Amino acid sequence: MTNRITILGSTGSIGVNTLDVIAQLGEDYAVDALTGNGNIALLARQARDARARLAVTADETRYDDLKDALAGSGIEAAAGRSGLAEAAEGYSNWVMAAIVGTAGLMPTLAAARRGANIALANKECLVSAGDLFVHAVANGGGRLLPVDSEHNAIFQVLEEGQRHALERIILTASGGPFRTWTREAMASVSAATAREHPNWSMGLKISIDSASMFNKALEMIEAQHLFHVRPEQIEVVVHPQSVIHSMVGYKDGSVLAQMGCPDMRTAIGYALSYPSRPTLDVERLDFTRLSRLDFEAPDEGRFPALRLARRAMEAGGLQGAVLNAAKEVALEAFIDGRIGFLDMAVIAEAVMDRMAHLPAASIMEDVFAADAEARRHASGLVSKSAAA
Ligand code: NDP
């Protein structure tokens, strides 16, 4: 059977890798719709190469550019929120959710509600909307397959029949470029330095989130919702080589790990081919060339994002949405050079303090309202911090 796939965020790092994997999977997969934002030239080229039905830019002002770039191809062009909704609600039975940030929530939700299988790279869906998102997928009747390498690793080694014996989930973290830096040294780093990830090649924002360990913080919350575990069952261990992508510990003392070279295509291929494993042209792990595997405890003093994640997980409700929205505003401000690297966590924590007493979300609109309020508070704090 041919699977039809829509890639939300095809022009990004995950999107490009997904198209590579689809090309490797051969005739089993055909592309339905592709979406991007600013990179119109790449979007049009991808749509032509993949013979997509529809190409969408999220940026309404770029609609004419996209239409021009697709001229003569017969591929439909669309733009803006309605265009993203059209892509998400289209004819595919698979959707790769790879838009960066909360912008990915609405279209992914639309795809989930109509019963598409969701390959989820956009962790923000789970961090912000948590169980509401999980229920939307379940009610729609599709499957939720984790693409984030850590969660994909856990998914690979979490034995379905052994859930009663699950004790803990151990998320590995590379520690990022500042693993050994002092807080004083981190205070003055630029976005250009922070985006240099030691092992993984990723988009700008997730690379900086890895440097601050906000990425790991979001992954802790993501794991809580994906695997239905309590906060105290989620551990983080720093493993600088990124060879072990994560582990599951069982009540008999056994620990199962998934290993491989750091390449997102393995996780993408596993998700899209589930429950069988595809053949992929990726680098093989050569144990004779691995001189060592190191592990160390994360330092929550230097990386307070991890502490904020625990706080959000323990509080539950809308705290994930608050943390994520405040972090996104602070991250944009750091990238623009308006605040320092360490200010991101300070701002996120201050917004969490301010919104600590929100009731739990019962409908998706509660999530959007909390997200908007957290952004307002965070923007105010950014302005204050930038003026100081
Ligand atoms: P990139 O920044 O490389 O790509 C983001 C994609 O989203 C691009 O297609 C971009 O379009 C599009 N986009 C940007 N802003 C908007 C918007 N406002 N509305 C709609 N589309 C938008 O990100 P990554 O591929 O690195 O990450 C994507 C998601 O996957 C993130 O949630 C990330 O946390 C997660 N993830 C990524 C991993 C990785 O290895 N990269 C690993 C695990 C998870 P354009 O480029 O045309 O502007």
Coordinates of C-alpha atoms and ligand atoms in Angstrom, one line a residue:
M1 CA 0.0 0.0 0.0
T2 CA 1.3 3.5 -0.8
N3 CA 1.3 5.8 2.2
R4 CA 0.6 9.5 1.5
I5 CA 2.5 11.9 3.7
T6 CA 2.3 15.5 4.5
I7 CA 5.3 17.2 6.0
L8 CA 4.6 20.3 8.1
G9 CA 7.9 22.1 8.2
S10 CA 9.5 20.4 5.2
T11 CA 12.1 23.1 4.7
G12 CA 13.6 22.7 8.1
S13 CA 16.2 20.2 9.4
I14 CA 13.7 17.5 10.2
G15 CA 11.8 18.2 7.0
V16 CA 14.8 17.8 4.8
N17 CA 15.8 14.6 6.6
T18 CA 12.2 13.3 6.2
L19 CA 12.3 13.8 2.5
D20 CA 15.6 11.9 2.3
V21 CA 14.1 9.0 4.3
I22 CA 11.0 9.0 2.0
A23 CA 13.3 8.8 -1.0
Q24 CA 15.0 5.8 0.6
L25 CA 11.8 4.1 1.5
G26 CA 10.9 4.0 -2.2
E27 CA 7.5 3.5 -3.7
D28 CA 5.7 2.9 -0.3
Y29 CA 5.5 6.6 0.3
A30 CA 4.2 9.5 -1.8
V31 CA 4.1 13.1 -0.7
D32 CA 0.8 14.9 -0.5
A33 CA 1.5 18.4 0.9
L34 CA 4.6 20.2 2.0
T35 CA 4.8 23.4 4.2
G36 CA 7.4 25.9 4.9
N37 CA 7.6 29.5 6.0
G38 CA 10.4 31.8 4.6
N39 CA 12.4 29.5 2.4
I40 CA 10.3 29.6 -0.7
A41 CA 12.9 28.5 -3.1
L42 CA 13.6 25.3 -1.2
L43 CA 9.9 24.7 -0.6
A44 CA 9.1 24.9 -4.4
R45 CA 12.1 22.7 -5.3
Q46 CA 11.0 20.1 -2.8
A47 CA 7.4 20.2 -4.0
R48 CA 8.5 19.7 -7.6
D49 CA 11.0 16.9 -6.8
A50 CA 8.5 15.1 -4.7
R51 CA 5.6 15.7 -7.1
A52 CA 3.5 17.1 -4.2
R53 CA -0.2 18.0 -4.6
L54 CA 0.1 21.1 -2.5
A55 CA 2.8 23.5 -1.2
V56 CA 2.1 26.0 1.6
T57 CA 4.0 28.9 3.0
A58 CA 2.9 29.9 6.5
D59 CA 3.9 33.5 5.6
E60 CA 0.9 35.0 3.8
T61 CA 3.0 37.8 2.3
R62 CA 5.0 35.2 0.4
Y63 CA 2.1 33.6 -1.4
D64 CA 2.8 35.3 -4.8
D65 CA 6.5 34.2 -4.5
L66 CA 5.5 30.6 -4.0
K67 CA 2.9 30.7 -6.8
D68 CA 5.6 32.1 -9.2
A69 CA 8.1 29.5 -8.1
L70 CA 5.6 26.7 -8.8
A71 CA 4.4 28.1 -12.1
G72 CA 3.8 25.4 -14.7
S73 CA 4.2 22.5 -12.2
G74 CA 0.5 21.9 -11.6
I75 CA 1.2 22.0 -7.9
E76 CA -1.4 24.0 -5.9
A77 CA 0.0 26.9 -3.7
A78 CA -1.5 28.2 -0.5
A79 CA -0.5 30.4 2.4
G80 CA -1.1 31.4 6.0
R81 CA -3.1 29.7 8.7
S82 CA -5.8 28.5 6.3
G83 CA -3.1 27.1 4.0
L84 CA -1.5 25.2 6.9
A85 CA -5.0 23.9 7.8
E86 CA -5.6 22.8 4.2
A87 CA -2.3 20.8 4.3
A88 CA -3.0 19.3 7.6
E89 CA -6.6 18.3 6.8
G90 CA -5.7 17.0 3.3
Y91 CA -5.5 13.5 1.9
S92 CA -2.5 12.0 3.7
N93 CA -2.6 9.1 6.2
W94 CA 0.7 10.3 7.7
V95 CA 1.7 13.7 8.9
M96 CA 5.3 14.6 9.9
A97 CA 4.9 17.4 12.5
A98 CA 8.2 19.3 12.1
I99 CA 7.3 23.0 12.3
V100 CA 9.4 24.6 15.0
G101 CA 7.6 26.0 18.1
T102 CA 4.0 26.5 19.1
A103 CA 3.2 27.5 15.6
G104 CA 3.1 23.7 14.9
L105 CA 0.3 23.0 17.4
M106 CA -2.8 24.1 15.4
P107 CA -2.0 22.2 12.1
T108 CA -0.8 19.1 14.0
L109 CA -3.9 19.1 16.0
A110 CA -6.0 19.4 12.9
A111 CA -4.2 16.4 11.4
A112 CA -4.6 14.4 14.7
R113 CA -8.3 15.1 14.9
R114 CA -9.0 13.7 11.4
G115 CA -7.2 10.5 12.3
A116 CA -3.8 10.9 10.5
N117 CA -0.9 9.0 12.0
I118 CA 1.3 11.6 13.5
A119 CA 5.1 11.3 13.4
L120 CA 5.9 13.9 16.1
A121 CA 9.1 16.0 16.0
N122 CA 7.4 19.1 17.3
K123 CA 7.7 18.4 21.0
E124 CA 5.9 21.7 21.8
C125 CA 2.5 20.0 21.0
L126 CA 3.0 17.8 24.0
V127 CA 4.7 20.3 26.2
S128 CA 1.9 22.9 25.7
A129 CA -1.2 20.8 25.2
G130 CA -0.1 17.6 27.0
D131 CA -2.9 15.1 27.6
L132 CA -5.4 17.2 25.5
F133 CA -3.1 16.5 22.5
V134 CA -2.7 12.8 23.3
H135 CA -6.5 12.5 23.6
A136 CA -7.0 14.3 20.3
V137 CA -4.8 11.7 18.5
A138 CA -6.5 8.8 20.3
N139 CA -10.0 10.2 19.5
G140 CA -9.1 10.7 15.9
G141 CA -8.0 7.1 15.6
G142 CA -4.4 7.7 14.4
R143 CA -1.1 6.7 16.0
L144 CA 1.4 8.9 17.7
L145 CA 4.9 8.0 16.8
P146 CA 7.7 9.9 18.5
V147 CA 10.5 11.3 16.3
D148 CA 12.6 13.2 18.9
S149 CA 15.6 10.9 19.0
E150 CA 15.4 10.3 22.8
H151 CA 11.7 9.5 22.7
N152 CA 12.0 7.4 19.6
A153 CA 14.8 5.5 21.4
I154 CA 12.5 4.9 24.4
F155 CA 9.7 3.8 22.1
Q156 CA 12.1 1.3 20.5
V157 CA 13.1 -0.3 23.8
L158 CA 9.9 0.1 25.9
E159 CA 8.4 -3.4 25.7
E160 CA 4.7 -3.1 25.4
G161 CA 3.9 -6.2 27.4
Q162 CA 6.3 -5.1 30.2
R163 CA 4.8 -1.7 31.2
H164 CA 4.0 -3.0 34.7
A165 CA 7.7 -3.6 35.1
L166 CA 8.8 -0.1 33.9
E167 CA 10.7 1.7 36.7
R168 CA 12.3 4.7 35.0
I169 CA 13.1 6.5 31.8
I170 CA 16.6 7.8 31.4
L171 CA 16.9 10.6 28.9
T172 CA 20.4 11.2 27.7
A173 CA 21.7 14.7 27.0
S174 CA 24.8 15.7 25.2
G175 CA 25.3 18.6 27.5
G176 CA 25.6 20.9 24.5
P177 CA 28.5 23.3 23.7
F178 CA 28.6 24.7 27.3
R179 CA 28.7 21.4 29.2
T180 CA 32.0 22.3 30.9
W181 CA 31.6 26.1 31.0
T182 CA 31.1 28.2 34.1
R183 CA 27.9 30.3 34.5
E184 CA 30.1 33.5 34.3
A185 CA 31.4 32.4 30.9
M186 CA 27.9 31.5 29.7
A187 CA 26.6 34.9 30.6
S188 CA 28.2 36.6 27.6
V189 CA 27.8 34.0 24.8
S190 CA 26.2 35.0 21.5
A191 CA 23.6 33.1 19.5
A192 CA 26.3 32.2 16.9
T193 CA 28.3 30.4 19.6
A194 CA 25.3 28.8 21.3
R195 CA 24.0 27.2 18.1
E196 CA 27.2 25.1 17.6
H197 CA 26.0 21.7 18.8
P198 CA 28.8 19.2 19.4
N199 CA 27.1 16.1 17.8
W200 CA 23.8 16.9 16.1
S201 CA 23.0 19.0 13.1
M202 CA 19.7 20.7 13.8
G203 CA 17.7 23.9 13.3
L204 CA 18.8 27.2 14.9
K205 CA 16.2 27.2 17.8
I206 CA 16.6 23.6 18.9
S207 CA 20.4 24.0 18.8
I208 CA 20.3 27.0 21.2
D209 CA 17.7 25.2 23.3
S210 CA 20.2 22.3 23.5
A211 CA 22.9 24.7 24.7
S212 CA 20.7 26.0 27.5
M213 CA 19.3 22.5 28.1
F214 CA 15.8 23.9 27.6
N215 CA 15.5 21.3 24.9
K216 CA 16.1 18.6 27.5
A217 CA 13.6 20.3 29.8
L218 CA 10.9 20.2 27.1
E219 CA 11.8 16.6 26.4
M220 CA 11.2 15.7 30.1
I221 CA 7.7 17.0 29.8
E222 CA 7.2 15.4 26.4
A223 CA 8.3 12.0 28.0
Q224 CA 5.8 12.4 30.8
H225 CA 2.9 12.7 28.3
L226 CA 4.1 10.2 25.8
F227 CA 4.9 7.4 28.2
H228 CA 2.5 8.2 31.0
V229 CA 5.1 8.2 33.7
R230 CA 5.4 10.2 36.9
P231 CA 7.9 13.1 37.1
E232 CA 10.1 11.2 39.5
Q233 CA 10.4 8.3 37.0
I234 CA 12.2 10.6 34.5
E235 CA 15.9 11.0 34.9
V236 CA 18.4 12.9 32.8
V237 CA 22.0 11.8 32.4
V238 CA 24.6 13.8 30.4
H239 CA 26.3 11.6 27.8
P240 CA 28.6 13.7 25.7
Q241 CA 29.1 11.3 22.8
S242 CA 25.3 11.0 22.0
V243 CA 25.7 7.3 21.1
I244 CA 23.1 6.1 23.6
H245 CA 19.9 8.0 22.6
S246 CA 18.0 7.1 25.8
M247 CA 17.2 4.2 28.1
V248 CA 14.5 2.4 29.9
G249 CA 15.1 0.9 33.4
Y250 CA 13.0 -2.0 34.6
K251 CA 12.1 -3.2 38.1
D252 CA 14.5 -6.2 37.8
G253 CA 17.4 -3.8 37.5
S254 CA 17.8 -4.3 33.7
V255 CA 18.4 -1.2 31.6
L256 CA 17.7 -1.3 27.8
A257 CA 19.4 1.3 25.6
Q258 CA 19.0 2.3 22.0
M259 CA 22.3 3.2 20.3
G260 CA 23.4 4.5 17.0
C261 CA 25.3 7.3 15.3
P262 CA 23.6 10.7 15.9
D263 CA 21.5 10.9 12.7
M264 CA 17.8 11.9 12.9
R265 CA 17.0 9.7 9.8
T266 CA 17.1 6.6 11.9
A267 CA 14.4 7.9 14.2
I268 CA 12.3 9.3 11.3
G269 CA 12.6 6.0 9.4
Y270 CA 11.6 4.0 12.5
A271 CA 8.5 6.2 13.1
L272 CA 7.3 6.1 9.4
S273 CA 7.9 2.4 9.0
Y274 CA 6.6 1.3 12.3
P275 CA 6.1 -1.6 13.2
S276 CA 8.7 -2.9 10.8
R277 CA 12.3 -1.5 10.5
P278 CA 13.4 0.0 7.2
T279 CA 16.7 -0.4 5.5
L280 CA 18.5 3.0 5.7
D281 CA 21.7 4.3 4.2
V282 CA 23.0 5.9 7.4
E283 CA 26.4 5.6 9.1
R284 CA 26.8 2.4 11.1
L285 CA 28.1 2.5 14.7
D286 CA 31.7 1.1 14.8
F287 CA 32.3 -0.1 18.3
T288 CA 36.0 -0.6 17.7
R289 CA 36.4 3.1 17.0
L290 CA 34.4 4.2 20.1
S291 CA 37.1 4.7 22.7
R292 CA 34.7 5.5 25.5
L293 CA 31.2 6.3 26.6
D294 CA 31.0 8.9 29.4
F295 CA 28.1 9.8 31.7
E296 CA 27.7 12.5 34.3
A297 CA 24.9 14.1 36.4
P298 CA 23.4 17.3 34.9
D299 CA 24.2 20.5 36.8
E300 CA 20.8 22.2 37.5
G301 CA 22.7 25.2 39.0
R302 CA 24.3 26.0 35.6
F303 CA 21.3 24.7 33.6
P304 CA 18.2 25.8 35.6
A305 CA 15.9 24.8 32.7
L306 CA 15.9 21.2 34.1
R307 CA 14.6 22.5 37.4
L308 CA 11.9 24.4 35.7
A309 CA 10.8 21.3 33.8
R310 CA 10.5 19.3 37.1
R311 CA 8.5 22.2 38.5
A312 CA 6.2 22.2 35.4
M313 CA 5.8 18.4 35.5
E314 CA 5.0 18.4 39.2
A315 CA 2.5 21.2 38.9
G316 CA 0.9 19.7 35.8
G317 CA -2.0 21.6 34.1
L318 CA -0.9 24.5 32.0
Q319 CA 2.6 25.0 33.4
G320 CA 4.1 23.3 30.4
A321 CA 2.4 25.7 28.1
V322 CA 3.5 28.6 30.3
L323 CA 7.1 27.5 30.4
N324 CA 7.3 26.8 26.7
A325 CA 5.7 30.1 25.6
A326 CA 7.9 32.2 27.9
K327 CA 10.9 30.3 26.7
E328 CA 10.0 30.9 23.1
V329 CA 9.8 34.7 23.6
A330 CA 13.0 34.7 25.6
L331 CA 14.8 32.6 22.9
E332 CA 13.7 35.0 20.2
A333 CA 15.0 37.9 22.3
F334 CA 18.3 36.1 22.8
I335 CA 18.7 35.3 19.1
D336 CA 18.0 39.1 18.4
G337 CA 20.7 40.0 20.9
R338 CA 18.2 41.8 23.2
I339 CA 18.9 39.7 26.3
G340 CA 21.8 37.4 27.5
F341 CA 21.9 33.6 27.4
L342 CA 21.2 33.2 31.2
D343 CA 18.3 35.7 31.1
M344 CA 16.2 33.1 29.2
A345 CA 15.8 30.9 32.3
V346 CA 15.3 33.9 34.6
I347 CA 12.5 35.2 32.4
A348 CA 10.9 31.7 32.0
E349 CA 10.9 31.2 35.8
A350 CA 9.5 34.7 36.5
V351 CA 6.6 34.0 34.2
M352 CA 6.0 30.6 35.8
D353 CA 5.9 32.3 39.2
R354 CA 3.4 34.8 37.9
M355 CA 1.1 32.2 36.4
A356 CA 1.6 29.5 39.0
H357 CA -2.1 29.4 40.0
L358 CA -3.7 28.7 36.7
P359 CA -6.4 26.0 36.7
A360 CA -5.9 22.9 34.6
A361 CA -6.8 23.1 30.9
S362 CA -10.1 21.4 30.0
I363 CA -10.2 22.6 26.4
M364 CA -7.6 23.6 23.8
E365 CA -8.7 27.3 24.1
D366 CA -7.3 27.2 27.7
V367 CA -3.9 26.3 26.2
F368 CA -4.0 29.1 23.7
A369 CA -5.1 31.6 26.3
A370 CA -2.3 30.5 28.7
D371 CA 0.2 30.6 25.9
A372 CA -0.8 34.2 24.9
E373 CA -0.7 35.4 28.5
A374 CA 2.7 33.9 29.1
R375 CA 4.0 35.6 25.9
R376 CA 2.7 38.9 27.1
H377 CA 4.4 38.6 30.5
A378 CA 7.6 37.4 28.9
S379 CA 7.7 40.2 26.4
G380 CA 7.3 42.7 29.2
L381 CA 10.2 41.1 31.1
V382 CA 12.3 41.1 27.9
S383 CA 11.7 44.8 27.4
K384 CA 12.7 45.5 31.1
S385 CA 15.8 43.3 30.8
A386 CA 16.9 44.9 27.5
A387 CA 16.4 48.4 29.0
A388 CA 18.4 47.6 32.1
Ligands
NDP1 P1 14.0 24.2 11.7 O1 14.2 25.6 12.2 O2 15.2 23.7 10.9 O3 12.8 24.2 10.7 C1 11.5 24.6 11.1 C2 10.5 24.5 10.1 O4 9.3 25.2 10.5 C3 10.8 25.1 8.7 O5 10.2 24.4 7.7 C4 10.3 26.5 8.8 O6 10.1 27.1 7.5 C5 9.0 26.2 9.5 N1 8.5 27.4 10.3 C6 9.2 28.3 10.9 N2 8.4 29.2 11.5 C7 7.1 28.9 11.2 C8 5.9 29.4 11.5 N3 5.7 30.5 12.2 N4 4.8 28.8 10.9 C9 4.9 27.7 10.2 N5 6.1 27.1 9.9 C10 7.2 27.7 10.4 O7 13.6 23.3 12.9 P2 14.0 21.7 13.1 O8 13.7 20.9 11.9 O9 15.3 21.7 13.8 O10 12.9 21.4 14.3 C11 11.5 21.2 14.0 C12 10.9 20.6 15.2 O11 11.4 19.3 15.4 C13 11.1 21.4 16.5 O12 9.9 21.3 17.3 C14 12.2 20.7 17.2 O13 12.2 20.9 18.6 C15 11.9 19.3 16.8 N6 13.1 18.4 16.7 C16 14.1 18.7 15.9 C17 15.3 17.9 15.8 C18 16.4 18.1 14.9 O14 17.3 17.3 14.7 N7 16.4 19.2 14.1 C19 15.4 16.7 16.7 C20 14.2 16.5 17.5 C21 13.1 17.3 17.5 P3 11.3 27.9 6.8 O15 12.5 27.2 7.0 O16 10.8 27.9 5.3 O17 11.2 29.3 7.3

